PDB file of C-alpha atoms in Angstrom:
ATOM      1  CA  MET A   1       2.453 123.255-105.163  1.00  0.00           C
ATOM      2  CA  LYS A   2       1.041 126.696-104.352  1.00  0.00           C
ATOM      3  CA  SER A   3       4.316 127.783-102.783  1.00  0.00           C
ATOM      4  CA  GLN A   4       6.191 126.603-105.873  1.00  0.00           C
ATOM      5  CA  SER A   5       3.802 128.543-108.123  1.00  0.00           C
ATOM      6  CA  LYS A   6       4.383 131.655-106.027  1.00  0.00           C
ATOM      7  CA  ALA A   7       8.138 131.146-106.321  1.00  0.00           C
ATOM      8  CA  LEU A   8       8.061 131.014-110.139  1.00  0.00           C
ATOM      9  CA  PRO A   9       8.440 134.785-110.710  1.00  0.00           C
ATOM     10  CA  VAL A  10      11.480 134.850-108.418  1.00  0.00           C
ATOM     11  CA  GLN A  11      12.985 131.789-110.085  1.00  0.00           C
ATOM     12  CA  LYS A  12      12.463 133.370-113.530  1.00  0.00           C
ATOM     13  CA  LYS A  13      14.818 136.178-112.498  1.00  0.00           C
ATOM     14  CA  HIS A  14      17.590 133.745-111.542  1.00  0.00           C
ATOM     15  CA  ASP A  15      17.283 131.100-114.273  1.00  0.00           C
ATOM     16  CA  LYS A  16      18.091 132.053-117.850  1.00  0.00           C
ATOM     17  CA  TYR A  17      15.784 129.370-119.335  1.00  0.00           C
ATOM     18  CA  LEU A  18      12.571 129.943-117.360  1.00  0.00           C
ATOM     19  CA  PRO A  19      11.714 133.324-118.942  1.00  0.00           C
ATOM     20  CA  LEU A  20      11.734 131.586-122.336  1.00  0.00           C
ATOM     21  CA  VAL A  21       8.690 129.495-121.355  1.00  0.00           C
ATOM     22  CA  HIS A  22       5.083 130.693-121.042  1.00  0.00           C
ATOM     23  CA  SER A  23       3.973 130.958-117.398  1.00  0.00           C
ATOM     24  CA  GLN A  24       1.044 128.534-117.739  1.00  0.00           C
ATOM     25  CA  VAL A  25       3.300 125.911-119.305  1.00  0.00           C
ATOM     26  CA  LEU A  26       5.604 126.248-116.283  1.00  0.00           C
ATOM     27  CA  GLN A  27       2.633 125.917-113.927  1.00  0.00           C
ATOM     28  CA  ASP A  28       1.564 122.769-115.778  1.00  0.00           C
ATOM     29  CA  VAL A  29       5.060 121.341-115.243  1.00  0.00           C
ATOM     30  CA  LEU A  30       4.668 122.022-111.512  1.00  0.00           C
ATOM     31  CA  ARG A  31       1.323 120.192-111.567  1.00  0.00           C
ATOM     32  CA  ARG A  32       2.962 117.201-113.256  1.00  0.00           C
ATOM     33  CA  VAL A  33       5.843 117.103-110.767  1.00  0.00           C
ATOM     34  CA  ASN A  34       3.413 117.433-107.860  1.00  0.00           C
ATOM     35  CA  LYS A  35       1.271 114.589-109.248  1.00  0.00           C
ATOM     36  CA  SER A  36       4.386 112.403-109.652  1.00  0.00           C
ATOM     37  CA  PHE A  37       5.334 112.862-106.006  1.00  0.00           C
ATOM     38  CA  GLU A  38       1.747 112.346-104.816  1.00  0.00           C
ATOM     39  CA  ASN A  39       1.659 109.041-106.715  1.00  0.00           C
ATOM     40  CA  PHE A  40       5.102 108.103-105.358  1.00  0.00           C
ATOM     41  CA  PHE A  41       4.066 108.665-101.728  1.00  0.00           C
ATOM     42  CA  ARG A  42       0.703 106.943-102.299  1.00  0.00           C
ATOM     43  CA  ARG A  43       2.506 103.829-103.580  1.00  0.00           C
ATOM     44  CA  ILE A  44       4.847 103.883-100.557  1.00  0.00           C
ATOM     45  CA  LYS A  45       1.850 104.158 -98.231  1.00  0.00           C
ATOM     46  CA  ASN A  46       0.147 101.217 -99.983  1.00  0.00           C
ATOM     47  CA  HIS A  47       3.372  99.146 -99.772  1.00  0.00           C
ATOM     48  CA  GLY A  48       3.653  99.054-103.552  1.00  0.00           C
ATOM     49  CA  SER A  49       6.663  99.464-105.779  1.00  0.00           C
ATOM     50  CA  PRO A  50       7.118 103.230-105.517  1.00  0.00           C
ATOM     51  CA  GLY A  51       9.568 104.127-108.315  1.00  0.00           C
ATOM     52  CA  TYR A  52      11.053 107.512-107.417  1.00  0.00           C
ATOM     53  CA  PRO A  53      10.146 110.228-109.974  1.00  0.00           C
ATOM     54  CA  ARG A  54      12.848 110.733-112.607  1.00  0.00           C
ATOM     55  CA  PHE A  55      13.866 114.048-114.100  1.00  0.00           C
ATOM     56  CA  LYS A  56      15.686 114.984-117.288  1.00  0.00           C
ATOM     57  CA  GLY A  57      18.089 117.877-117.768  1.00  0.00           C
ATOM     58  CA  TYR A  58      17.802 120.804-120.171  1.00  0.00           C
ATOM     59  CA  GLY A  59      17.670 120.120-123.867  1.00  0.00           C
ATOM     60  CA  TYR A  60      15.599 119.137-126.871  1.00  0.00           C
ATOM     61  CA  ASN A  61      14.516 115.718-125.604  1.00  0.00           C
ATOM     62  CA  ARG A  62      13.450 116.887-122.173  1.00  0.00           C
ATOM     63  CA  TYR A  63       9.694 116.843-122.818  1.00  0.00           C
ATOM     64  CA  ASN A  64       7.401 114.858-125.056  1.00  0.00           C
ATOM     65  CA  SER A  65       4.490 117.191-124.363  1.00  0.00           C
ATOM     66  CA  PHE A  66       3.588 120.506-122.807  1.00  0.00           C
ATOM     67  CA  THR A  67       0.244 122.185-122.207  1.00  0.00           C
ATOM     68  CA  TYR A  68      -1.093 125.712-122.490  1.00  0.00           C
ATOM     69  CA  GLN A  69      -3.925 125.627-119.940  1.00  0.00           C
ATOM     70  CA  GLN A  70      -5.940 128.759-120.759  1.00  0.00           C
ATOM     71  CA  THR A  71      -3.974 131.336-122.702  1.00  0.00           C
ATOM     72  CA  GLY A  72      -0.840 131.612-124.752  1.00  0.00           C
ATOM     73  CA  PHE A  73      -2.156 129.970-127.920  1.00  0.00           C
ATOM     74  CA  GLU A  74      -4.325 131.068-130.819  1.00  0.00           C
ATOM     75  CA  ILE A  75      -5.350 129.621-134.185  1.00  0.00           C
ATOM     76  CA  ILE A  76      -5.095 132.147-137.005  1.00  0.00           C
ATOM     77  CA  CYS A  77      -6.006 130.714-140.428  1.00  0.00           C
ATOM     78  CA  SER A  78      -3.719 127.700-140.885  1.00  0.00           C
ATOM     79  CA  LYS A  79      -1.211 128.738-138.231  1.00  0.00           C
ATOM     80  CA  LEU A  80      -1.051 128.023-134.534  1.00  0.00           C
ATOM     81  CA  HIS A  81       0.508 130.858-132.567  1.00  0.00           C
ATOM     82  CA  LEU A  82       2.208 129.664-129.379  1.00  0.00           C
ATOM     83  CA  SER A  83       3.383 132.274-126.918  1.00  0.00           C
ATOM     84  CA  LYS A  84       7.174 132.364-126.487  1.00  0.00           C
ATOM     85  CA  ILE A  85       7.544 130.004-129.485  1.00  0.00           C
ATOM     86  CA  GLY A  86       5.929 131.689-132.483  1.00  0.00           C
ATOM     87  CA  ASP A  87       3.742 130.703-135.426  1.00  0.00           C
ATOM     88  CA  ILE A  88       3.563 127.088-136.558  1.00  0.00           C
ATOM     89  CA  ASN A  89       1.857 125.756-139.683  1.00  0.00           C
ATOM     90  CA  ILE A  90      -0.884 123.288-138.775  1.00  0.00           C
ATOM     91  CA  LYS A  91      -3.299 120.996-140.581  1.00  0.00           C
ATOM     92  CA  LEU A  92      -6.695 120.975-138.918  1.00  0.00           C
ATOM     93  CA  HIS A  93      -8.410 117.642-139.514  1.00  0.00           C
ATOM     94  CA  ARG A  94     -11.824 119.022-138.611  1.00  0.00           C
ATOM     95  CA  ASN A  95     -13.460 122.332-137.855  1.00  0.00           C
ATOM     96  CA  MET A  96     -13.267 123.518-134.279  1.00  0.00           C
ATOM     97  CA  ILE A  97     -16.726 123.679-132.735  1.00  0.00           C
ATOM     98  CA  GLY A  98     -17.015 125.431-129.399  1.00  0.00           C
ATOM     99  CA  LYS A  99     -14.489 127.275-127.275  1.00  0.00           C
ATOM    100  CA  ILE A 100     -10.927 125.953-127.171  1.00  0.00           C
ATOM    101  CA  LYS A 101      -9.941 125.496-123.513  1.00  0.00           C
ATOM    102  CA  THR A 102      -6.456 123.948-123.641  1.00  0.00           C
ATOM    103  CA  CYS A 103      -3.763 123.216-126.187  1.00  0.00           C
ATOM    104  CA  THR A 104      -1.315 120.364-125.649  1.00  0.00           C
ATOM    105  CA  ILE A 105       1.688 120.053-127.920  1.00  0.00           C
ATOM    106  CA  LYS A 106       2.756 116.408-128.090  1.00  0.00           C
ATOM    107  CA  ARG A 107       5.703 114.644-129.712  1.00  0.00           C
ATOM    108  CA  ASP A 108       5.227 111.112-131.018  1.00  0.00           C
ATOM    109  CA  MET A 109       8.053 109.479-132.982  1.00  0.00           C
ATOM    110  CA  ASN A 110       9.670 112.924-133.495  1.00  0.00           C
ATOM    111  CA  VAL A 111       6.480 114.294-135.074  1.00  0.00           C
ATOM    112  CA  TRP A 112       4.737 117.087-133.180  1.00  0.00           C
ATOM    113  CA  TYR A 113       0.946 117.251-132.795  1.00  0.00           C
ATOM    114  CA  ALA A 114      -1.383 119.870-131.340  1.00  0.00           C
ATOM    115  CA  CYS A 115      -4.260 118.469-129.271  1.00  0.00           C
ATOM    116  CA  PHE A 116      -7.100 120.795-128.355  1.00  0.00           C
ATOM    117  CA  SER A 117      -9.788 120.327-125.742  1.00  0.00           C
ATOM    118  CA  VAL A 118     -12.954 122.248-126.464  1.00  0.00           C
ATOM    119  CA  GLU A 119     -16.048 123.125-124.496  1.00  0.00           C
ATOM    120  CA  ILE A 120     -19.281 122.760-126.434  1.00  0.00           C
ATOM    121  CA  ALA A 121     -22.915 123.192-125.504  1.00  0.00           C
ATOM    122  CA  ASP A 122     -25.009 120.067-124.945  1.00  0.00           C
ATOM    123  CA  SER A 123     -27.241 121.116-127.822  1.00  0.00           C
ATOM    124  CA  LEU A 124     -24.307 120.725-130.245  1.00  0.00           C
ATOM    125  CA  LEU A 125     -23.651 117.108-129.293  1.00  0.00           C
ATOM    126  CA  GLU A 126     -24.946 114.496-131.694  1.00  0.00           C
ATOM    127  CA  LYS A 127     -27.404 112.060-130.193  1.00  0.00           C
ATOM    128  CA  THR A 128     -26.506 108.453-130.964  1.00  0.00           C
ATOM    129  CA  ILE A 129     -29.311 105.939-131.194  1.00  0.00           C
ATOM    130  CA  ILE A 130     -28.132 102.430-130.334  1.00  0.00           C
ATOM    131  CA  LYS A 131     -30.026  99.840-132.372  1.00  0.00           C
ATOM    132  CA  SER A 132     -28.237  96.679-131.299  1.00  0.00           C
ATOM    133  CA  VAL A 133     -25.396  95.584-129.071  1.00  0.00           C
ATOM    134  CA  VAL A 134     -23.012  92.642-129.382  1.00  0.00           C
ATOM    135  CA  GLY A 135     -20.704  91.477-126.587  1.00  0.00           C
ATOM    136  CA  ILE A 136     -17.777  89.108-127.165  1.00  0.00           C
ATOM    137  CA  ASP A 137     -15.661  87.501-124.443  1.00  0.00           C
ATOM    138  CA  VAL A 138     -12.719  85.770-126.104  1.00  0.00           C
ATOM    139  CA  GLY A 139     -11.349  84.704-122.726  1.00  0.00           C
ATOM    140  CA  ILE A 140     -13.790  81.788-122.450  1.00  0.00           C
ATOM    141  CA  ASN A 141     -12.291  78.564-123.760  1.00  0.00           C
ATOM    142  CA  LEU A 142     -14.350  75.835-122.095  1.00  0.00           C
ATOM    143  CA  ILE A 143     -14.902  72.776-124.284  1.00  0.00           C
ATOM    144  CA  GLY A 144     -18.485  72.552-125.457  1.00  0.00           C
ATOM    145  CA  GLU A 145     -19.357  76.045-124.233  1.00  0.00           C
ATOM    146  CA  LYS A 146     -20.477  78.802-126.549  1.00  0.00           C
ATOM    147  CA  PHE A 147     -18.459  81.980-126.368  1.00  0.00           C
ATOM    148  CA  LEU A 148     -20.750  84.371-128.261  1.00  0.00           C
ATOM    149  CA  VAL A 149     -24.314  85.190-127.279  1.00  0.00           C
ATOM    150  CA  TYR A 150     -26.141  87.214-129.889  1.00  0.00           C
ATOM    151  CA  LYS A 151     -29.723  88.532-129.921  1.00  0.00           C
ATOM    152  CA  GLU A 152     -32.189  86.819-127.636  1.00  0.00           C
ATOM    153  CA  ASN A 153     -29.798  84.088-126.373  1.00  0.00           C
ATOM    154  CA  LEU A 154     -28.735  82.847-129.819  1.00  0.00           C
ATOM    155  CA  ARG A 155     -25.414  81.138-128.973  1.00  0.00           C
ATOM    156  CA  VAL A 156     -22.525  80.578-131.350  1.00  0.00           C
TER     157      VAL A 156
END
């Protein structure tokens, strides 16, 4: 993958579409392709059903998601600025706490979403106090057996 990453600047000069995409998005695509082939060869080695990686051509439906790993995105008021794309109106469902590390743009049913991963300090995490726990195993269907055990061996 490192040799492919090093070849990106050269490829950008020869391909009319590559310069239109932010460099970190292209590097993320290389990571995905590399991971696909690693999984393919791992399945061959384990005598599984390998399924050769498939690729799509250029066009609108080529990707359902792409990721800006470190840079190339910024939230300004109610707009998300994506490098090489422009400003997009967004609706933030909650306030961002901490430092935004990555931005993934994802398409689901032809609706686009922005997913952010953030790094926050441990002191900002809410502590959850667990008061009680209930476990249910619906896979048990023995006649006469109880399938729910609740508080101090109370069986239902």
